[in-house]
């Protein structure tokens, strides 16, 4: 059986079309499937549409998060509830064409654990493409995992890859890095980029920038290392300067000029200190979040009619079956027809 996880945030306009496309494609390529629609705290009627879809076709299940937790959390929620031997992750906006699954699934049968779709950058803004390209170049120098341009969350995972992902309990989830970190045999399938037809992209420039910084910080400590190097460099420079100034004063006596040198030094060093204080703060902030050990998301509703809040703890040693068991035993009040 194939599970398809779909994170949705304000996607009321596209869901019905998505359902039709999925039903058509999936029935042609797999004998049995389930679709997990995850409502990531949408502000529009997404949840209503999901309820209706799920009512019409029980193969479509849904989970609703209690608020907008972000795509990473929504995907995680879906993965934690998926029951298939393979799990595909798709966007709700049909930018990840379901037709491609027909090419991806056979590769999974050949023994790959991750089948990844890579898009071309057709239809993207020139500037955005260029920035992305530079970003990935820089990232791959910096971080310990390998990241690739055009590769996103569109992929099919084997059960053990899913289990591996769920076993990573960290709170700050930079999924591109996590997918790469778990490793396993991975194969890439290329496809032509599709532009969004309804609704708008949920990525604003600020979100993208933050995501980029997350990527750098989540997977390495190079920025801290850079602080050490730069600190060392400036200390050496300062020592040299001190020796020179002392010698100068001894030989020629003290004279007043030196204002420019002074101000430049104060500003330069002060700026650097602030910058790296910021870097330290970033890491500290992350540690702060990790130590709280908050759940990654809360569920407010699942298909069926349970309205009990559900949180799913992750971490080493919890596999998917246990997770499911956990939510069933502890948090969801048994309700008639709950399909969790
Ligand atoms: N999404 C989500 N939560 C968010 C933002 C986005 O679940 O906070 C979902 C969204 O509904 C879509 C997918 O993530 O299914 C990708 O979003 P979008 O199409 O806006 O991103 P883009 O394709 O522009 O990268
Ligand atoms: Mg999209």
GROMACS .gro file of C-alpha atoms and ligand atoms in nm:
model
  366
    1UNK     CA    1   0.000   0.000   0.000
    2UNK     CA    2   0.112   0.354  -0.077
    3UNK     CA    3   0.046   0.645   0.157
    4UNK     CA    4   0.047   0.995   0.016
    5UNK     CA    5   0.107   1.278   0.259
    6UNK     CA    6  -0.011   1.623   0.156
    7UNK     CA    7   0.054   1.930   0.371
    8UNK     CA    8  -0.210   2.195   0.302
    9UNK     CA    9  -0.220   2.556   0.410
   10UNK     CA   10  -0.502   2.765   0.268
   11UNK     CA   11  -0.557   2.533  -0.026
   12UNK     CA   12  -0.938   2.529  -0.046
   13UNK     CA   13  -0.931   2.620  -0.414
   14UNK     CA   14  -0.714   2.335  -0.530
   15UNK     CA   15  -0.814   2.041  -0.312
   16UNK     CA   16  -1.094   1.898  -0.519
   17UNK     CA   17  -0.882   1.907  -0.831
   18UNK     CA   18  -0.603   1.745  -0.636
   19UNK     CA   19  -0.835   1.471  -0.521
   20UNK     CA   20  -0.946   1.397  -0.874
   21UNK     CA   21  -0.594   1.392  -1.012
   22UNK     CA   22  -0.473   1.168  -0.731
   23UNK     CA   23  -0.757   0.922  -0.754
   24UNK     CA   24  -0.705   0.889  -1.127
   25UNK     CA   25  -0.328   0.844  -1.112
   26UNK     CA   26  -0.305   0.632  -0.802
   27UNK     CA   27  -0.571   0.381  -0.900
   28UNK     CA   28  -0.376   0.322  -1.220
   29UNK     CA   29  -0.041   0.255  -1.054
   30UNK     CA   30  -0.101   0.095  -0.715
   31UNK     CA   31  -0.353  -0.162  -0.597
   32UNK     CA   32  -0.418   0.016  -0.270
   33UNK     CA   33  -0.353   0.367  -0.144
   34UNK     CA   34  -0.441   0.615   0.125
   35UNK     CA   35  -0.406   0.990   0.108
   36UNK     CA   36  -0.335   1.186   0.423
   37UNK     CA   37  -0.440   1.545   0.390
   38UNK     CA   38  -0.284   1.753   0.664
   39UNK     CA   39  -0.448   2.085   0.734
   40UNK     CA   40  -0.179   2.313   0.867
   41UNK     CA   41  -0.408   2.555   1.047
   42UNK     CA   42  -0.558   2.704   0.733
   43UNK     CA   43  -0.752   3.025   0.762
   44UNK     CA   44  -0.985   2.943   0.475
   45UNK     CA   45  -1.226   2.655   0.422
   46UNK     CA   46  -0.957   2.392   0.361
   47UNK     CA   47  -1.066   2.181   0.655
   48UNK     CA   48  -1.427   2.182   0.545
   49UNK     CA   49  -1.327   2.067   0.199
   50UNK     CA   50  -1.116   1.794   0.355
   51UNK     CA   51  -1.405   1.671   0.566
   52UNK     CA   52  -1.620   1.650   0.258
   53UNK     CA   53  -1.357   1.473   0.051
   54UNK     CA   54  -1.291   1.226   0.326
   55UNK     CA   55  -1.663   1.165   0.369
   56UNK     CA   56  -1.699   1.084   0.001
   57UNK     CA   57  -1.395   0.860  -0.020
   58UNK     CA   58  -1.259   0.697   0.296
   59UNK     CA   59  -0.922   0.643   0.128
   60UNK     CA   60  -0.872   1.013   0.186
   61UNK     CA   61  -0.799   1.069   0.554
   62UNK     CA   62  -0.727   1.404   0.707
   63UNK     CA   63  -0.550   1.547   1.010
   64UNK     CA   64  -0.596   1.904   1.122
   65UNK     CA   65  -0.326   2.073   1.323
   66UNK     CA   66  -0.439   2.308   1.596
   67UNK     CA   67  -0.273   2.607   1.427
   68UNK     CA   68  -0.026   2.684   1.151
   69UNK     CA   69   0.286   2.496   1.251
   70UNK     CA   70   0.462   2.520   0.915
   71UNK     CA   71   0.507   2.276   0.633
   72UNK     CA   72   0.777   2.077   0.810
   73UNK     CA   73   0.546   2.001   1.101
   74UNK     CA   74   0.257   1.925   0.871
   75UNK     CA   75   0.466   1.673   0.679
   76UNK     CA   76   0.581   1.520   1.001
   77UNK     CA   77   0.224   1.484   1.122
   78UNK     CA   78   0.136   1.306   0.799
   79UNK     CA   79   0.440   1.079   0.811
   80UNK     CA   80   0.370   0.981   1.168
   81UNK     CA   81   0.022   0.861   1.075
   82UNK     CA   82   0.098   0.699   0.740
   83UNK     CA   83   0.031   0.327   0.725
   84UNK     CA   84   0.165   0.234   0.383
   85UNK     CA   85   0.481   0.040   0.300
   86UNK     CA   86   0.586   0.341   0.100
   87UNK     CA   87   0.507   0.702   0.166
   88UNK     CA   88   0.501   0.978  -0.092
   89UNK     CA   89   0.508   1.347   0.000
   90UNK     CA   90   0.337   1.585  -0.240
   91UNK     CA   91   0.241   1.952  -0.237
   92UNK     CA   92  -0.127   2.034  -0.247
   93UNK     CA   93  -0.097   2.271  -0.541
   94UNK     CA   94  -0.025   2.005  -0.808
   95UNK     CA   95   0.322   2.152  -0.857
   96UNK     CA   96   0.436   1.802  -0.777
   97UNK     CA   97   0.267   1.615  -1.061
   98UNK     CA   98   0.117   1.286  -0.937
   99UNK     CA   99   0.191   1.137  -1.281
  100UNK     CA  100   0.554   1.128  -1.182
  101UNK     CA  101   0.475   0.869  -0.916
  102UNK     CA  102   0.437   0.614  -1.194
  103UNK     CA  103   0.806   0.662  -1.267
  104UNK     CA  104   0.912   0.687  -0.906
  105UNK     CA  105   0.745   0.384  -0.752
  106UNK     CA  106   0.918   0.120  -0.966
  107UNK     CA  107   1.251   0.255  -0.840
  108UNK     CA  108   1.141   0.193  -0.485
  109UNK     CA  109   1.068  -0.166  -0.581
  110UNK     CA  110   1.421  -0.189  -0.714
  111UNK     CA  111   1.542  -0.140  -0.361
  112UNK     CA  112   1.593   0.234  -0.327
  113UNK     CA  113   1.478   0.387   0.000
  114UNK     CA  114   1.438   0.742  -0.123
  115UNK     CA  115   1.318   0.834  -0.467
  116UNK     CA  116   1.358   1.206  -0.505
  117UNK     CA  117   1.206   1.429  -0.770
  118UNK     CA  118   1.420   1.714  -0.897
  119UNK     CA  119   1.257   2.003  -1.076
  120UNK     CA  120   1.401   2.234  -1.333
  121UNK     CA  121   1.381   2.603  -1.257
  122UNK     CA  122   1.157   2.680  -1.552
  123UNK     CA  123   0.915   2.962  -1.477
  124UNK     CA  124   1.103   3.084  -1.172
  125UNK     CA  125   1.222   3.442  -1.160
  126UNK     CA  126   1.576   3.490  -1.291
  127UNK     CA  127   1.691   3.661  -0.974
  128UNK     CA  128   1.541   3.397  -0.750
  129UNK     CA  129   1.702   3.117  -0.951
  130UNK     CA  130   2.038   3.287  -0.935
  131UNK     CA  131   2.015   3.345  -0.561
  132UNK     CA  132   1.912   2.982  -0.509
  133UNK     CA  133   2.204   2.862  -0.715
  134UNK     CA  134   2.452   3.069  -0.518
  135UNK     CA  135   2.293   2.966  -0.194
  136UNK     CA  136   2.330   2.596  -0.267
  137UNK     CA  137   2.690   2.643  -0.378
  138UNK     CA  138   2.770   2.813  -0.049
  139UNK     CA  139   2.568   2.570   0.158
  140UNK     CA  140   2.741   2.265   0.021
  141UNK     CA  141   3.071   2.414   0.126
  142UNK     CA  142   2.941   2.484   0.472
  143UNK     CA  143   2.717   2.203   0.584
  144UNK     CA  144   2.791   1.841   0.655
  145UNK     CA  145   2.503   1.705   0.450
  146UNK     CA  146   2.464   1.735   0.076
  147UNK     CA  147   2.193   1.962  -0.055
  148UNK     CA  148   2.085   1.991  -0.412
  149UNK     CA  149   1.919   2.272  -0.602
  150UNK     CA  150   1.575   2.186  -0.733
  151UNK     CA  151   1.531   1.899  -0.492
  152UNK     CA  152   1.255   1.959  -0.242
  153UNK     CA  153   1.015   1.759  -0.036
  154UNK     CA  154   0.862   1.579  -0.333
  155UNK     CA  155   0.977   1.222  -0.281
  156UNK     CA  156   0.877   0.866  -0.210
  157UNK     CA  157   1.019   0.702   0.100
  158UNK     CA  158   1.041   0.343   0.208
  159UNK     CA  159   0.906   0.247   0.546
  160UNK     CA  160   1.248   0.235   0.703
  161UNK     CA  161   1.336   0.579   0.568
  162UNK     CA  162   1.017   0.712   0.725
  163UNK     CA  163   1.103   0.544   1.051
  164UNK     CA  164   1.448   0.699   1.039
  165UNK     CA  165   1.298   1.044   0.986
  166UNK     CA  166   1.058   1.000   1.273
  167UNK     CA  167   1.338   0.889   1.500
  168UNK     CA  168   1.503   1.230   1.464
  169UNK     CA  169   1.338   1.415   1.746
  170UNK     CA  170   1.483   1.761   1.691
  171UNK     CA  171   1.252   2.055   1.710
  172UNK     CA  172   1.412   2.267   1.439
  173UNK     CA  173   1.341   2.060   1.136
  174UNK     CA  174   1.514   2.164   0.817
  175UNK     CA  175   1.368   1.879   0.618
  176UNK     CA  176   1.599   1.908   0.318
  177UNK     CA  177   1.888   1.848   0.551
  178UNK     CA  178   1.710   1.571   0.741
  179UNK     CA  179   1.627   1.381   0.423
  180UNK     CA  180   1.987   1.401   0.324
  181UNK     CA  181   2.113   1.317   0.671
  182UNK     CA  182   1.929   0.986   0.699
  183UNK     CA  183   2.104   0.867   0.386
  184UNK     CA  184   2.002   0.524   0.244
  185UNK     CA  185   2.011   0.452  -0.125
  186UNK     CA  186   1.872   0.753  -0.300
  187UNK     CA  187   1.785   0.803  -0.664
  188UNK     CA  188   1.681   1.120  -0.843
  189UNK     CA  189   1.407   1.155  -1.103
  190UNK     CA  190   1.397   1.477  -1.307
  191UNK     CA  191   1.082   1.659  -1.402
  192UNK     CA  192   0.983   1.982  -1.570
  193UNK     CA  193   0.883   2.253  -1.326
  194UNK     CA  194   0.509   2.322  -1.304
  195UNK     CA  195   0.383   2.663  -1.202
  196UNK     CA  196   0.104   2.701  -0.950
  197UNK     CA  197  -0.243   2.739  -1.097
  198UNK     CA  198  -0.460   2.850  -0.809
  199UNK     CA  199  -0.377   3.041  -0.494
  200UNK     CA  200  -0.038   3.196  -0.431
  201UNK     CA  201   0.291   3.063  -0.305
  202UNK     CA  202   0.310   3.067   0.072
  203UNK     CA  203   0.672   3.174   0.055
  204UNK     CA  204   0.740   3.537   0.110
  205UNK     CA  205   1.089   3.674   0.072
  206UNK     CA  206   1.124   3.693   0.448
  207UNK     CA  207   1.018   3.330   0.492
  208UNK     CA  208   1.270   3.224   0.229
  209UNK     CA  209   1.548   3.420   0.395
  210UNK     CA  210   1.467   3.268   0.732
  211UNK     CA  211   1.454   2.924   0.577
  212UNK     CA  212   1.796   2.986   0.426
  213UNK     CA  213   1.942   3.086   0.761
  214UNK     CA  214   1.780   2.782   0.921
  215UNK     CA  215   1.958   2.568   0.667
  216UNK     CA  216   2.296   2.710   0.756
  217UNK     CA  217   2.246   2.693   1.130
  218UNK     CA  218   2.068   2.358   1.152
  219UNK     CA  219   2.336   2.146   1.001
  220UNK     CA  220   2.670   2.279   1.109
  221UNK     CA  221   2.870   2.492   1.341
  222UNK     CA  222   3.079   2.662   1.076
  223UNK     CA  223   2.951   3.011   1.159
  224UNK     CA  224   3.088   2.964   1.510
  225UNK     CA  225   3.414   2.842   1.366
  226UNK     CA  226   3.425   3.149   1.145
  227UNK     CA  227   3.397   3.363   1.458
  228UNK     CA  228   3.700   3.188   1.601
  229UNK     CA  229   3.903   3.245   1.284
  230UNK     CA  230   3.804   3.608   1.248
  231UNK     CA  231   3.863   3.667   1.618
  232UNK     CA  232   4.210   3.519   1.586
  233UNK     CA  233   4.284   3.729   1.280
  234UNK     CA  234   4.186   4.055   1.445
  235UNK     CA  235   4.369   3.975   1.765
  236UNK     CA  236   4.685   3.912   1.567
  237UNK     CA  237   4.628   4.237   1.378
  238UNK     CA  238   4.575   4.428   1.703
  239UNK     CA  239   4.894   4.289   1.853
  240UNK     CA  240   5.090   4.391   1.548
  241UNK     CA  241   4.943   4.736   1.566
  242UNK     CA  242   5.018   4.771   1.937
  243UNK     CA  243   5.382   4.682   1.880
  244UNK     CA  244   5.403   4.931   1.596
  245UNK     CA  245   5.234   5.213   1.792
  246UNK     CA  246   5.452   5.154   2.098
  247UNK     CA  247   5.766   5.159   1.890
  248UNK     CA  248   5.647   5.471   1.717
  249UNK     CA  249   5.569   5.645   2.047
  250UNK     CA  250   5.905   5.549   2.195
  251UNK     CA  251   6.100   5.668   1.896
  252UNK     CA  252   5.908   5.976   1.790
  253UNK     CA  253   5.710   6.065   2.100
  254UNK     CA  254   5.331   6.083   2.130
  255UNK     CA  255   5.132   6.290   1.888
  256UNK     CA  256   4.755   6.342   1.891
  257UNK     CA  257   4.630   6.244   1.544
  258UNK     CA  258   4.487   5.897   1.517
  259UNK     CA  259   4.118   5.979   1.532
  260UNK     CA  260   4.037   5.800   1.208
  261UNK     CA  261   4.225   5.488   1.311
  262UNK     CA  262   4.048   5.486   1.644
  263UNK     CA  263   3.697   5.526   1.509
  264UNK     CA  264   3.749   5.271   1.233
  265UNK     CA  265   3.881   5.018   1.478
  266UNK     CA  266   3.598   5.069   1.726
  267UNK     CA  267   3.330   5.049   1.460
  268UNK     CA  268   3.484   4.751   1.283
  269UNK     CA  269   3.546   4.541   1.587
  270UNK     CA  270   3.219   4.647   1.747
  271UNK     CA  271   3.028   4.542   1.436
  272UNK     CA  272   3.199   4.206   1.424
  273UNK     CA  273   3.128   4.144   1.788
  274UNK     CA  274   2.762   4.217   1.738
  275UNK     CA  275   2.748   3.992   1.434
  276UNK     CA  276   2.893   3.698   1.615
  277UNK     CA  277   2.692   3.764   1.925
  278UNK     CA  278   2.400   3.723   1.688
  279UNK     CA  279   2.540   3.396   1.559
  280UNK     CA  280   2.584   3.268   1.913
  281UNK     CA  281   2.231   3.383   1.988
  282UNK     CA  282   2.100   3.180   1.695
  283UNK     CA  283   2.252   2.864   1.830
  284UNK     CA  284   2.149   2.945   2.184
  285UNK     CA  285   1.795   3.006   2.067
  286UNK     CA  286   1.794   2.669   1.899
  287UNK     CA  287   1.920   2.498   2.211
  288UNK     CA  288   1.649   2.678   2.406
  289UNK     CA  289   1.382   2.544   2.177
  290UNK     CA  290   1.525   2.194   2.178
  291UNK     CA  291   1.541   2.178   2.556
  292UNK     CA  292   1.175   2.266   2.594
  293UNK     CA  293   1.093   1.940   2.417
  294UNK     CA  294   0.762   2.066   2.298
  295UNK     CA  295   0.574   1.847   2.054
  296UNK     CA  296   0.617   1.946   1.690
  297UNK     CA  297   0.247   1.993   1.641
  298UNK     CA  298  -0.089   1.939   1.802
  299UNK     CA  299  -0.382   1.779   1.628
  300UNK     CA  300  -0.726   1.921   1.677
  301UNK     CA  301  -0.919   1.689   1.453
  302UNK     CA  302  -0.869   1.371   1.256
  303UNK     CA  303  -1.095   1.204   1.004
  304UNK     CA  304  -1.381   1.049   1.187
  305UNK     CA  305  -1.502   1.301   1.435
  306UNK     CA  306  -1.254   1.306   1.719
  307UNK     CA  307  -1.192   1.655   1.846
  308UNK     CA  308  -0.947   1.562   2.118
  309UNK     CA  309  -0.616   1.744   2.102
  310UNK     CA  310  -0.344   1.503   2.012
  311UNK     CA  311   0.026   1.556   2.036
  312UNK     CA  312   0.270   1.313   1.893
  313UNK     CA  313   0.603   1.288   2.070
  314UNK     CA  314   0.897   1.189   1.858
  315UNK     CA  315   1.242   1.074   1.933
  316UNK     CA  316   1.472   0.779   1.940
  317UNK     CA  317   1.306   0.447   1.989
  318UNK     CA  318   0.958   0.549   1.892
  319UNK     CA  319   0.857   0.379   1.574
  320UNK     CA  320   0.553   0.448   1.372
  321UNK     CA  321   0.346   0.167   1.515
  322UNK     CA  322   0.421   0.286   1.865
  323UNK     CA  323   0.335   0.640   1.771
  324UNK     CA  324   0.003   0.531   1.641
  325UNK     CA  325  -0.055   0.320   1.946
  326UNK     CA  326   0.043   0.610   2.166
  327UNK     CA  327  -0.201   0.849   2.012
  328UNK     CA  328  -0.472   0.588   2.021
  329UNK     CA  329  -0.424   0.488   2.381
  330UNK     CA  330  -0.345   0.814   2.544
  331UNK     CA  331  -0.489   1.101   2.367
  332UNK     CA  332  -0.766   1.035   2.122
  333UNK     CA  333  -1.086   0.957   2.296
  334UNK     CA  334  -1.233   0.664   2.110
  335UNK     CA  335  -1.508   0.799   1.892
  336UNK     CA  336  -1.730   0.627   1.650
  337UNK     CA  337  -1.568   0.574   1.318
  338UNK     CA  338  -1.244   0.751   1.403
  339UNK     CA  339  -1.004   0.637   1.138
  340UNK     CA  340  -0.679   0.724   1.305
  341LIG     N1  341   0.230   2.463   0.331
  341LIG     C1  342   0.198   2.421   0.460
  341LIG     N2  343   0.220   2.507   0.564
  341LIG     C2  344   0.274   2.631   0.548
  341LIG     C3  345   0.310   2.670   0.417
  341LIG     C4  346   0.286   2.584   0.312
  341LIG     O1  347   0.149   2.311   0.479
  341LIG     O2  348   0.291   2.701   0.646
  341LIG     C5  349   0.207   2.371   0.218
  341LIG     C6  350   0.125   2.431   0.104
  341LIG     O3  351  -0.013   2.416   0.127
  341LIG     C7  352   0.171   2.349  -0.014
  341LIG     C8  353   0.316   2.320   0.019
  341LIG     O4  354   0.331   2.340   0.160
  341LIG     O5  355   0.102   2.226  -0.024
  341LIG     C9  356   0.410   2.409  -0.058
  341LIG     O6  357   0.374   2.544  -0.043
  341LIG     P1  358   0.382   2.647  -0.161
  341LIG     O7  359   0.321   2.591  -0.284
  341LIG     O8  360   0.329   2.776  -0.110
  341LIG     O9  361   0.540   2.660  -0.179
  341LIG     P2  362   0.620   2.668  -0.318
  341LIG    O10  363   0.563   2.567  -0.410
  341LIG    O11  364   0.604   2.806  -0.366
  341LIG    O12  365   0.762   2.636  -0.278
  342LIG    MG1  366   0.382   2.533  -0.460
   0.00000   0.00000   0.00000
